[in-house]
Amino acid sequence: MGLKVYFNGKLVDASEARVSVYDHGLLYGDGVFEGIRSYDGLVFKLREHVDRLYESAHTIMLKIPLSKEEMIRAVVETLKANRLTNAYIRLVVTRGVGDLGLDPRKCEKATIFIIADKIVLYPQRVYKEGMEIITVPTPRNVPEALNPQIKSLNYLNNILAKIEAINSGCEEALMLSAHGYVAECTGDNIFIVRKGTLVTPPPYAGILKGITRGCVIELAGKARIPVREEMLTRHDLFNAEECFLTGTAAEIAPVVRIDGRMIGAGRPGKATLRLMRDFRGLTKSAGVKY
Ligand code: PMP
């Protein structure tokens, strides 16, 4: 039996869950989404993800025909139907079916679907030995044009960056802002450790305020590791003691090489390993039970 997908209020076989070619999510990337994880029967930071989804939707004036509580229940039902205790959940709300023009008023009802499946982003080796990233030519979208807090279905900016990294023989791309400051990676936020302080770009660098990023800032506070938001250059990265990426799918992924420069000792650092351990603990203790 295949996976069950939540599709507009019903649980259907994955093969039956199909969107219309007139759906504006497909035609224009007009929609919003979230990626969520569950660990041992707990949905990690579910409320935060649902809040962010509704904020993205509010900004693009997309009405979600479910209350937040109903949405939370729909996520839990989807997980239960698939008997998954450790899952990656993709929650998608599109503008819905319209005509071939842009006008969102022509789309009467949002399309909602929830997929609960597995995801492996980086191989296990990355978490043991660290990964290499490379700066790509495509800058992160200018936030004045498209605010990165809107987690929209249009990820072409990030996909172009990913393609450029892959073309250069690297799995992940470092994206800079249009002004040349460090922004983020294609689906992850970035941190460095400098003189014992954890430093990460501020939201005005044009980044998504990641939920994992927020967790790491909180965990660092508890571990008495000082944290600062600061505009960073590639020079700052090259000369950092440690570097790592954070994201729902990636969790905390150590970075040991950037643009051919070795970072610190060239292996996952002490603060990184500590935060990875603390994060693992957090995923086992906090979340919506199902
Ligand atoms: N930046 C971008 C562009 C992302 O798409 C994501 C995750 N989807 C992140 C950062 C990390 O955010 P989170 O920790 O909330 O998954």
PDB file of C-alpha atoms and ligand atoms in Angstrom:
ATOM      1  CA  MET A   1       0.000   0.000   0.000  1.00  0.00           C
ATOM      2  CA  GLY A   2       1.344   3.430  -0.971  1.00  0.00           C
ATOM      3  CA  LEU A   3       1.476   6.585   1.071  1.00  0.00           C
ATOM      4  CA  LYS A   4      -1.655   8.476   2.008  1.00  0.00           C
ATOM      5  CA  VAL A   5      -1.676  12.169   1.217  1.00  0.00           C
ATOM      6  CA  TYR A   6      -3.976  14.758   2.767  1.00  0.00           C
ATOM      7  CA  PHE A   7      -5.613  16.486  -0.170  1.00  0.00           C
ATOM      8  CA  ASN A   8      -8.276  19.168   0.346  1.00  0.00           C
ATOM      9  CA  GLY A   9      -9.719  17.602   3.476  1.00  0.00           C
ATOM     10  CA  LYS A  10      -9.398  13.921   2.536  1.00  0.00           C
ATOM     11  CA  LEU A  11      -6.718  11.279   2.921  1.00  0.00           C
ATOM     12  CA  VAL A  12      -6.146   9.773  -0.514  1.00  0.00           C
ATOM     13  CA  ASP A  13      -3.586   7.446  -2.111  1.00  0.00           C
ATOM     14  CA  ALA A  14      -0.506   9.383  -3.233  1.00  0.00           C
ATOM     15  CA  SER A  15      -1.252   8.353  -6.841  1.00  0.00           C
ATOM     16  CA  GLU A  16      -4.704   9.964  -6.558  1.00  0.00           C
ATOM     17  CA  ALA A  17      -3.428  13.264  -5.143  1.00  0.00           C
ATOM     18  CA  ARG A  18      -3.188  15.439  -8.241  1.00  0.00           C
ATOM     19  CA  VAL A  19      -3.366  19.199  -8.723  1.00  0.00           C
ATOM     20  CA  SER A  20      -4.956  20.835 -11.752  1.00  0.00           C
ATOM     21  CA  VAL A  21      -2.782  22.302 -14.506  1.00  0.00           C
ATOM     22  CA  TYR A  22      -4.788  25.492 -13.843  1.00  0.00           C
ATOM     23  CA  ASP A  23      -3.624  25.643 -10.227  1.00  0.00           C
ATOM     24  CA  HIS A  24      -1.788  28.921  -9.712  1.00  0.00           C
ATOM     25  CA  GLY A  25       0.643  27.178  -7.379  1.00  0.00           C
ATOM     26  CA  LEU A  26       1.895  25.380 -10.475  1.00  0.00           C
ATOM     27  CA  LEU A  27       1.342  28.127 -13.064  1.00  0.00           C
ATOM     28  CA  TYR A  28       2.930  30.921 -11.026  1.00  0.00           C
ATOM     29  CA  GLY A  29       4.446  29.533  -7.832  1.00  0.00           C
ATOM     30  CA  ASP A  30       1.560  31.368  -6.143  1.00  0.00           C
ATOM     31  CA  GLY A  31       1.351  29.606  -2.819  1.00  0.00           C
ATOM     32  CA  VAL A  32       3.173  28.933   0.433  1.00  0.00           C
ATOM     33  CA  PHE A  33       4.660  25.901   2.150  1.00  0.00           C
ATOM     34  CA  GLU A  34       6.404  24.515   5.195  1.00  0.00           C
ATOM     35  CA  GLY A  35       8.808  21.639   5.759  1.00  0.00           C
ATOM     36  CA  ILE A  36       8.346  20.016   9.160  1.00  0.00           C
ATOM     37  CA  ARG A  37       9.949  17.044  10.940  1.00  0.00           C
ATOM     38  CA  SER A  38       8.673  14.506  13.397  1.00  0.00           C
ATOM     39  CA  TYR A  39      10.939  12.573  15.746  1.00  0.00           C
ATOM     40  CA  ASP A  40       9.793   9.482  17.648  1.00  0.00           C
ATOM     41  CA  GLY A  41       6.125  10.439  17.465  1.00  0.00           C
ATOM     42  CA  LEU A  42       6.609  14.144  18.257  1.00  0.00           C
ATOM     43  CA  VAL A  43       6.076  16.816  15.592  1.00  0.00           C
ATOM     44  CA  PHE A  44       8.927  19.233  16.175  1.00  0.00           C
ATOM     45  CA  LYS A  45       7.925  22.913  16.514  1.00  0.00           C
ATOM     46  CA  LEU A  46       4.621  22.243  14.725  1.00  0.00           C
ATOM     47  CA  ARG A  47       2.937  25.360  16.095  1.00  0.00           C
ATOM     48  CA  GLU A  48       5.845  27.571  14.982  1.00  0.00           C
ATOM     49  CA  HIS A  49       5.702  26.106  11.466  1.00  0.00           C
ATOM     50  CA  VAL A  50       1.931  26.563  11.260  1.00  0.00           C
ATOM     51  CA  ASP A  51       2.259  30.146  12.527  1.00  0.00           C
ATOM     52  CA  ARG A  52       4.888  30.866   9.854  1.00  0.00           C
ATOM     53  CA  LEU A  53       2.700  29.277   7.159  1.00  0.00           C
ATOM     54  CA  TYR A  54      -0.254  31.493   8.118  1.00  0.00           C
ATOM     55  CA  GLU A  55       1.986  34.582   8.207  1.00  0.00           C
ATOM     56  CA  SER A  56       3.294  33.815   4.701  1.00  0.00           C
ATOM     57  CA  ALA A  57      -0.302  33.286   3.522  1.00  0.00           C
ATOM     58  CA  HIS A  58      -1.513  36.508   5.176  1.00  0.00           C
ATOM     59  CA  THR A  59       1.180  38.566   3.444  1.00  0.00           C
ATOM     60  CA  ILE A  60       0.263  37.206   0.008  1.00  0.00           C
ATOM     61  CA  MET A  61      -3.463  37.599   0.877  1.00  0.00           C
ATOM     62  CA  LEU A  62      -4.103  33.894   0.523  1.00  0.00           C
ATOM     63  CA  LYS A  63      -6.973  32.718   2.663  1.00  0.00           C
ATOM     64  CA  ILE A  64      -6.416  29.277   4.141  1.00  0.00           C
ATOM     65  CA  PRO A  65      -9.840  27.624   4.571  1.00  0.00           C
ATOM     66  CA  LEU A  66      -8.770  25.878   7.805  1.00  0.00           C
ATOM     67  CA  SER A  67      -8.140  27.235  11.265  1.00  0.00           C
ATOM     68  CA  LYS A  68      -4.633  26.743  12.672  1.00  0.00           C
ATOM     69  CA  GLU A  69      -6.016  24.085  15.031  1.00  0.00           C
ATOM     70  CA  GLU A  70      -7.617  22.244  12.110  1.00  0.00           C
ATOM     71  CA  MET A  71      -4.334  22.452  10.203  1.00  0.00           C
ATOM     72  CA  ILE A  72      -2.442  20.976  13.160  1.00  0.00           C
ATOM     73  CA  ARG A  73      -4.999  18.148  13.320  1.00  0.00           C
ATOM     74  CA  ALA A  74      -4.658  17.544   9.571  1.00  0.00           C
ATOM     75  CA  VAL A  75      -0.867  17.168   9.933  1.00  0.00           C
ATOM     76  CA  VAL A  76      -1.295  14.734  12.824  1.00  0.00           C
ATOM     77  CA  GLU A  77      -3.948  12.715  10.916  1.00  0.00           C
ATOM     78  CA  THR A  78      -1.633  12.423   7.906  1.00  0.00           C
ATOM     79  CA  LEU A  79       1.199  11.113  10.088  1.00  0.00           C
ATOM     80  CA  LYS A  80      -1.085   8.624  11.801  1.00  0.00           C
ATOM     81  CA  ALA A  81      -2.535   7.363   8.507  1.00  0.00           C
ATOM     82  CA  ASN A  82       0.983   6.575   7.305  1.00  0.00           C
ATOM     83  CA  ARG A  83       2.171   5.045  10.602  1.00  0.00           C
ATOM     84  CA  LEU A  84       5.278   7.192  10.452  1.00  0.00           C
ATOM     85  CA  THR A  85       7.022   8.016  13.723  1.00  0.00           C
ATOM     86  CA  ASN A  86      10.003   9.736  12.094  1.00  0.00           C
ATOM     87  CA  ALA A  87       8.932  11.733   9.089  1.00  0.00           C
ATOM     88  CA  TYR A  88       9.453  14.769   6.941  1.00  0.00           C
ATOM     89  CA  ILE A  89       6.186  16.598   6.389  1.00  0.00           C
ATOM     90  CA  ARG A  90       5.523  18.921   3.475  1.00  0.00           C
ATOM     91  CA  LEU A  91       2.590  21.242   4.031  1.00  0.00           C
ATOM     92  CA  VAL A  92       1.519  23.134   0.907  1.00  0.00           C
ATOM     93  CA  VAL A  93      -1.210  25.722   0.333  1.00  0.00           C
ATOM     94  CA  THR A  94      -1.632  27.075  -3.198  1.00  0.00           C
ATOM     95  CA  ARG A  95      -3.818  29.873  -4.522  1.00  0.00           C
ATOM     96  CA  GLY A  96      -5.936  27.167  -6.144  1.00  0.00           C
ATOM     97  CA  VAL A  97      -7.462  26.720  -9.567  1.00  0.00           C
ATOM     98  CA  GLY A  98      -7.882  29.868 -11.679  1.00  0.00           C
ATOM     99  CA  ASP A  99      -7.636  30.929 -15.299  1.00  0.00           C
ATOM    100  CA  LEU A 100      -4.464  31.560 -17.298  1.00  0.00           C
ATOM    101  CA  GLY A 101      -4.085  35.149 -16.059  1.00  0.00           C
ATOM    102  CA  LEU A 102      -2.279  36.215 -12.884  1.00  0.00           C
ATOM    103  CA  ASP A 103      -5.382  37.560 -11.148  1.00  0.00           C
ATOM    104  CA  PRO A 104      -5.650  35.723  -7.811  1.00  0.00           C
ATOM    105  CA  ARG A 105      -9.325  36.787  -7.519  1.00  0.00           C
ATOM    106  CA  LYS A 106     -10.102  34.170 -10.175  1.00  0.00           C
ATOM    107  CA  CYS A 107      -8.954  31.420  -7.811  1.00  0.00           C
ATOM    108  CA  GLU A 108     -11.922  30.596  -5.645  1.00  0.00           C
ATOM    109  CA  LYS A 109     -10.428  28.178  -3.180  1.00  0.00           C
ATOM    110  CA  ALA A 110      -6.955  27.364  -1.954  1.00  0.00           C
ATOM    111  CA  THR A 111      -5.563  23.890  -2.627  1.00  0.00           C
ATOM    112  CA  ILE A 112      -4.139  22.235   0.496  1.00  0.00           C
ATOM    113  CA  PHE A 113      -2.042  19.113   0.598  1.00  0.00           C
ATOM    114  CA  ILE A 114       0.132  17.449   3.191  1.00  0.00           C
ATOM    115  CA  ILE A 115       2.729  14.807   2.355  1.00  0.00           C
ATOM    116  CA  ALA A 116       4.351  12.771   5.138  1.00  0.00           C
ATOM    117  CA  ASP A 117       7.370  10.863   3.906  1.00  0.00           C
ATOM    118  CA  LYS A 118      11.085  10.419   4.581  1.00  0.00           C
ATOM    119  CA  ILE A 119      13.899  12.727   3.605  1.00  0.00           C
ATOM    120  CA  VAL A 120      17.664  12.346   3.622  1.00  0.00           C
ATOM    121  CA  LEU A 121      19.263  15.638   2.718  1.00  0.00           C
ATOM    122  CA  TYR A 122      22.958  15.060   3.253  1.00  0.00           C
ATOM    123  CA  PRO A 123      24.758  11.715   3.657  1.00  0.00           C
ATOM    124  CA  GLN A 124      25.737  10.589   7.171  1.00  0.00           C
ATOM    125  CA  ARG A 125      29.385  11.341   6.363  1.00  0.00           C
ATOM    126  CA  VAL A 126      28.568  15.087   6.362  1.00  0.00           C
ATOM    127  CA  TYR A 127      27.526  14.961  10.021  1.00  0.00           C
ATOM    128  CA  LYS A 128      30.721  13.112  11.023  1.00  0.00           C
ATOM    129  CA  GLU A 129      33.315  14.834   8.865  1.00  0.00           C
ATOM    130  CA  GLY A 130      31.677  18.077   7.748  1.00  0.00           C
ATOM    131  CA  MET A 131      30.845  19.339   4.279  1.00  0.00           C
ATOM    132  CA  GLU A 132      32.199  21.675   1.654  1.00  0.00           C
ATOM    133  CA  ILE A 133      30.195  24.623   0.318  1.00  0.00           C
ATOM    134  CA  ILE A 134      30.906  27.058  -2.487  1.00  0.00           C
ATOM    135  CA  THR A 135      29.894  30.679  -3.136  1.00  0.00           C
ATOM    136  CA  VAL A 136      27.719  30.926  -6.241  1.00  0.00           C
ATOM    137  CA  PRO A 137      27.258  33.860  -8.649  1.00  0.00           C
ATOM    138  CA  THR A 138      23.462  34.137  -8.205  1.00  0.00           C
ATOM    139  CA  PRO A 139      22.761  36.510  -5.291  1.00  0.00           C
ATOM    140  CA  ARG A 140      19.891  35.876  -2.891  1.00  0.00           C
ATOM    141  CA  ASN A 141      16.703  37.660  -4.026  1.00  0.00           C
ATOM    142  CA  VAL A 142      16.645  41.289  -2.901  1.00  0.00           C
ATOM    143  CA  PRO A 143      14.313  41.352   0.119  1.00  0.00           C
ATOM    144  CA  GLU A 144      12.845  44.685  -0.998  1.00  0.00           C
ATOM    145  CA  ALA A 145      11.396  42.846  -4.013  1.00  0.00           C
ATOM    146  CA  LEU A 146      10.487  39.543  -2.382  1.00  0.00           C
ATOM    147  CA  ASN A 147      10.645  39.195   1.368  1.00  0.00           C
ATOM    148  CA  PRO A 148      12.326  35.890   2.222  1.00  0.00           C
ATOM    149  CA  GLN A 149       9.976  35.487   5.216  1.00  0.00           C
ATOM    150  CA  ILE A 150       7.329  34.577   2.640  1.00  0.00           C
ATOM    151  CA  LYS A 151       8.038  30.876   2.226  1.00  0.00           C
ATOM    152  CA  SER A 152       6.563  30.808  -1.251  1.00  0.00           C
ATOM    153  CA  LEU A 153       6.376  28.035  -3.826  1.00  0.00           C
ATOM    154  CA  ASN A 154       8.786  29.934  -6.050  1.00  0.00           C
ATOM    155  CA  TYR A 155      12.239  28.641  -5.158  1.00  0.00           C
ATOM    156  CA  LEU A 156      13.945  29.329  -8.484  1.00  0.00           C
ATOM    157  CA  ASN A 157      16.438  31.741  -6.879  1.00  0.00           C
ATOM    158  CA  ASN A 158      17.582  28.922  -4.604  1.00  0.00           C
ATOM    159  CA  ILE A 159      17.415  26.270  -7.352  1.00  0.00           C
ATOM    160  CA  LEU A 160      19.644  28.378  -9.629  1.00  0.00           C
ATOM    161  CA  ALA A 161      22.143  28.618  -6.778  1.00  0.00           C
ATOM    162  CA  LYS A 162      21.930  24.854  -6.217  1.00  0.00           C
ATOM    163  CA  ILE A 163      22.582  24.208  -9.928  1.00  0.00           C
ATOM    164  CA  GLU A 164      25.626  26.482  -9.838  1.00  0.00           C
ATOM    165  CA  ALA A 165      27.011  24.643  -6.800  1.00  0.00           C
ATOM    166  CA  ILE A 166      26.446  21.247  -8.431  1.00  0.00           C
ATOM    167  CA  ASN A 167      28.081  22.471 -11.671  1.00  0.00           C
ATOM    168  CA  SER A 168      31.121  23.342  -9.559  1.00  0.00           C
ATOM    169  CA  GLY A 169      31.191  19.883  -7.988  1.00  0.00           C
ATOM    170  CA  CYS A 170      29.743  20.975  -4.641  1.00  0.00           C
ATOM    171  CA  GLU A 171      26.510  19.827  -2.969  1.00  0.00           C
ATOM    172  CA  GLU A 172      25.576  23.123  -1.322  1.00  0.00           C
ATOM    173  CA  ALA A 173      25.741  26.787  -2.325  1.00  0.00           C
ATOM    174  CA  LEU A 174      26.623  29.806  -0.235  1.00  0.00           C
ATOM    175  CA  MET A 175      24.385  32.673  -1.380  1.00  0.00           C
ATOM    176  CA  LEU A 176      25.409  36.288  -0.852  1.00  0.00           C
ATOM    177  CA  SER A 177      23.160  39.317  -0.669  1.00  0.00           C
ATOM    178  CA  ALA A 178      23.110  41.683  -3.651  1.00  0.00           C
ATOM    179  CA  HIS A 179      25.671  43.755  -1.688  1.00  0.00           C
ATOM    180  CA  GLY A 180      28.026  40.837  -1.283  1.00  0.00           C
ATOM    181  CA  TYR A 181      27.346  39.957   2.358  1.00  0.00           C
ATOM    182  CA  VAL A 182      26.779  36.383   3.474  1.00  0.00           C
ATOM    183  CA  ALA A 183      23.058  35.543   3.343  1.00  0.00           C
ATOM    184  CA  GLU A 184      22.261  31.828   3.582  1.00  0.00           C
ATOM    185  CA  CYS A 185      22.442  28.532   1.709  1.00  0.00           C
ATOM    186  CA  THR A 186      19.750  27.194  -0.634  1.00  0.00           C
ATOM    187  CA  GLY A 187      17.558  25.810   2.157  1.00  0.00           C
ATOM    188  CA  ASP A 188      19.611  26.395   5.282  1.00  0.00           C
ATOM    189  CA  ASN A 189      20.813  29.239   7.490  1.00  0.00           C
ATOM    190  CA  ILE A 190      24.502  29.655   8.249  1.00  0.00           C
ATOM    191  CA  PHE A 191      26.450  30.187  11.492  1.00  0.00           C
ATOM    192  CA  ILE A 192      30.120  30.641  12.325  1.00  0.00           C
ATOM    193  CA  VAL A 193      32.028  30.510  15.588  1.00  0.00           C
ATOM    194  CA  ARG A 194      34.504  33.361  15.993  1.00  0.00           C
ATOM    195  CA  LYS A 195      36.588  33.806  19.134  1.00  0.00           C
ATOM    196  CA  GLY A 196      34.119  31.550  20.927  1.00  0.00           C
ATOM    197  CA  THR A 197      31.073  33.595  19.866  1.00  0.00           C
ATOM    198  CA  LEU A 198      28.354  32.213  17.618  1.00  0.00           C
ATOM    199  CA  VAL A 199      27.679  34.672  14.779  1.00  0.00           C
ATOM    200  CA  THR A 200      24.918  34.510  12.160  1.00  0.00           C
ATOM    201  CA  PRO A 201      23.590  37.014   9.606  1.00  0.00           C
ATOM    202  CA  PRO A 202      20.628  39.146  10.758  1.00  0.00           C
ATOM    203  CA  PRO A 203      17.242  38.868   8.986  1.00  0.00           C
ATOM    204  CA  TYR A 204      17.977  42.113   7.099  1.00  0.00           C
ATOM    205  CA  ALA A 205      20.768  40.270   5.263  1.00  0.00           C
ATOM    206  CA  GLY A 206      17.824  38.929   3.236  1.00  0.00           C
ATOM    207  CA  ILE A 207      17.400  35.509   4.830  1.00  0.00           C
ATOM    208  CA  LEU A 208      14.568  33.322   6.037  1.00  0.00           C
ATOM    209  CA  LYS A 209      14.398  33.416   9.843  1.00  0.00           C
ATOM    210  CA  GLY A 210      14.706  29.657  10.147  1.00  0.00           C
ATOM    211  CA  ILE A 211      13.004  27.815  12.973  1.00  0.00           C
ATOM    212  CA  THR A 212      16.113  25.654  13.435  1.00  0.00           C
ATOM    213  CA  ARG A 213      18.183  28.871  13.504  1.00  0.00           C
ATOM    214  CA  GLY A 214      15.951  30.076  16.362  1.00  0.00           C
ATOM    215  CA  CYS A 215      16.434  26.770  18.234  1.00  0.00           C
ATOM    216  CA  VAL A 216      20.214  26.987  17.873  1.00  0.00           C
ATOM    217  CA  ILE A 217      20.250  30.567  19.201  1.00  0.00           C
ATOM    218  CA  GLU A 218      18.198  29.392  22.185  1.00  0.00           C
ATOM    219  CA  LEU A 219      20.370  26.315  22.803  1.00  0.00           C
ATOM    220  CA  ALA A 220      23.536  28.429  22.610  1.00  0.00           C
ATOM    221  CA  GLY A 221      22.108  30.720  25.306  1.00  0.00           C
ATOM    222  CA  LYS A 222      21.501  27.716  27.554  1.00  0.00           C
ATOM    223  CA  ALA A 223      25.017  26.395  26.860  1.00  0.00           C
ATOM    224  CA  ARG A 224      26.439  29.853  27.717  1.00  0.00           C
ATOM    225  CA  ILE A 225      27.836  30.290  24.227  1.00  0.00           C
ATOM    226  CA  PRO A 226      27.546  34.020  23.334  1.00  0.00           C
ATOM    227  CA  VAL A 227      25.463  34.678  20.185  1.00  0.00           C
ATOM    228  CA  ARG A 228      25.440  37.711  17.899  1.00  0.00           C
ATOM    229  CA  GLU A 229      23.632  38.633  14.680  1.00  0.00           C
ATOM    230  CA  GLU A 230      26.077  40.449  12.418  1.00  0.00           C
ATOM    231  CA  MET A 231      26.575  41.116   8.721  1.00  0.00           C
ATOM    232  CA  LEU A 232      29.309  38.718   7.608  1.00  0.00           C
ATOM    233  CA  THR A 233      31.717  38.672   4.677  1.00  0.00           C
ATOM    234  CA  ARG A 234      33.334  35.653   3.029  1.00  0.00           C
ATOM    235  CA  HIS A 235      36.548  36.746   4.764  1.00  0.00           C
ATOM    236  CA  ASP A 236      34.784  36.287   8.120  1.00  0.00           C
ATOM    237  CA  LEU A 237      33.724  32.792   7.070  1.00  0.00           C
ATOM    238  CA  PHE A 238      37.165  31.765   5.802  1.00  0.00           C
ATOM    239  CA  ASN A 239      38.750  32.805   9.112  1.00  0.00           C
ATOM    240  CA  ALA A 240      36.115  31.329  11.411  1.00  0.00           C
ATOM    241  CA  GLU A 241      36.958  28.627  13.936  1.00  0.00           C
ATOM    242  CA  GLU A 242      33.834  26.683  13.057  1.00  0.00           C
ATOM    243  CA  CYS A 243      30.928  26.867  10.626  1.00  0.00           C
ATOM    244  CA  PHE A 244      27.634  25.008  10.301  1.00  0.00           C
ATOM    245  CA  LEU A 245      24.270  25.122   8.527  1.00  0.00           C
ATOM    246  CA  THR A 246      20.836  24.804  10.107  1.00  0.00           C
ATOM    247  CA  GLY A 247      17.489  23.782   8.650  1.00  0.00           C
ATOM    248  CA  THR A 248      14.533  21.510   9.281  1.00  0.00           C
ATOM    249  CA  ALA A 249      15.774  18.907   6.798  1.00  0.00           C
ATOM    250  CA  ALA A 250      19.531  19.402   7.366  1.00  0.00           C
ATOM    251  CA  GLU A 251      19.244  19.830  11.156  1.00  0.00           C
ATOM    252  CA  ILE A 252      22.777  21.011  12.085  1.00  0.00           C
ATOM    253  CA  ALA A 253      25.344  20.235   9.379  1.00  0.00           C
ATOM    254  CA  PRO A 254      29.022  21.085   9.986  1.00  0.00           C
ATOM    255  CA  VAL A 255      30.916  22.923   7.221  1.00  0.00           C
ATOM    256  CA  VAL A 256      34.682  22.365   7.015  1.00  0.00           C
ATOM    257  CA  ARG A 257      35.612  23.881   3.644  1.00  0.00           C
ATOM    258  CA  ILE A 258      34.375  27.037   1.878  1.00  0.00           C
ATOM    259  CA  ASP A 259      35.602  28.032  -1.596  1.00  0.00           C
ATOM    260  CA  GLY A 260      38.645  25.806  -1.143  1.00  0.00           C
ATOM    261  CA  ARG A 261      39.619  27.304   2.249  1.00  0.00           C
ATOM    262  CA  MET A 262      39.757  25.022   5.248  1.00  0.00           C
ATOM    263  CA  ILE A 263      37.617  26.221   8.156  1.00  0.00           C
ATOM    264  CA  GLY A 264      39.265  25.938  11.595  1.00  0.00           C
ATOM    265  CA  ALA A 265      40.865  22.527  12.009  1.00  0.00           C
ATOM    266  CA  GLY A 266      38.994  21.097   9.029  1.00  0.00           C
ATOM    267  CA  ARG A 267      36.643  18.974  11.108  1.00  0.00           C
ATOM    268  CA  PRO A 268      33.428  19.639  13.037  1.00  0.00           C
ATOM    269  CA  GLY A 269      34.315  21.921  15.961  1.00  0.00           C
ATOM    270  CA  LYS A 270      33.563  21.728  19.660  1.00  0.00           C
ATOM    271  CA  ALA A 271      30.677  24.211  19.736  1.00  0.00           C
ATOM    272  CA  THR A 272      29.130  22.626  16.624  1.00  0.00           C
ATOM    273  CA  LEU A 273      29.247  19.141  18.147  1.00  0.00           C
ATOM    274  CA  ARG A 274      27.807  20.414  21.417  1.00  0.00           C
ATOM    275  CA  LEU A 275      24.924  22.145  19.622  1.00  0.00           C
ATOM    276  CA  MET A 276      24.275  19.048  17.486  1.00  0.00           C
ATOM    277  CA  ARG A 277      23.984  16.981  20.661  1.00  0.00           C
ATOM    278  CA  ASP A 278      21.752  19.533  22.398  1.00  0.00           C
ATOM    279  CA  PHE A 279      19.555  19.818  19.299  1.00  0.00           C
ATOM    280  CA  ARG A 280      19.114  16.041  19.209  1.00  0.00           C
ATOM    281  CA  GLY A 281      17.963  16.240  22.839  1.00  0.00           C
ATOM    282  CA  LEU A 282      15.512  19.029  22.023  1.00  0.00           C
ATOM    283  CA  THR A 283      13.881  17.036  19.211  1.00  0.00           C
ATOM    284  CA  LYS A 284      13.199  14.221  21.672  1.00  0.00           C
ATOM    285  CA  SER A 285      11.665  16.439  24.327  1.00  0.00           C
ATOM    286  CA  ALA A 286       9.613  19.075  22.537  1.00  0.00           C
ATOM    287  CA  GLY A 287       6.790  18.717  20.040  1.00  0.00           C
ATOM    288  CA  VAL A 288       3.162  17.887  19.411  1.00  0.00           C
ATOM    289  CA  LYS A 289       2.557  14.225  20.325  1.00  0.00           C
ATOM    290  CA  TYR A 290       0.621  11.915  18.026  1.00  0.00           C
TER     291      TYR A 290
HETATM  292  N1  PMP B   1      16.567  29.334   4.433  1.00  0.00           N
HETATM  293  C1  PMP B   1      15.791  28.916   3.430  1.00  0.00           C
HETATM  294  C2  PMP B   1      15.826  29.648   2.140  1.00  0.00           C
HETATM  295  C3  PMP B   1      14.948  27.808   3.613  1.00  0.00           C
HETATM  296  O1  PMP B   1      14.165  27.394   2.617  1.00  0.00           O
HETATM  297  C4  PMP B   1      14.953  27.126   4.849  1.00  0.00           C
HETATM  298  C5  PMP B   1      14.143  25.907   5.123  1.00  0.00           C
HETATM  299  N2  PMP B   1      13.135  25.616   4.370  1.00  0.00           N
HETATM  300  C6  PMP B   1      15.791  27.606   5.866  1.00  0.00           C
HETATM  301  C7  PMP B   1      16.579  28.705   5.627  1.00  0.00           C
HETATM  302  C8  PMP B   1      15.817  26.935   7.215  1.00  0.00           C
HETATM  303  O2  PMP B   1      14.608  27.176   7.906  1.00  0.00           O
HETATM  304  P1  PMP B   1      14.012  26.161   8.965  1.00  0.00           P
HETATM  305  O3  PMP B   1      15.038  25.989  10.020  1.00  0.00           O
HETATM  306  O4  PMP B   1      12.791  26.840   9.465  1.00  0.00           O
HETATM  307  O5  PMP B   1      13.729  24.884   8.252  1.00  0.00           O
END
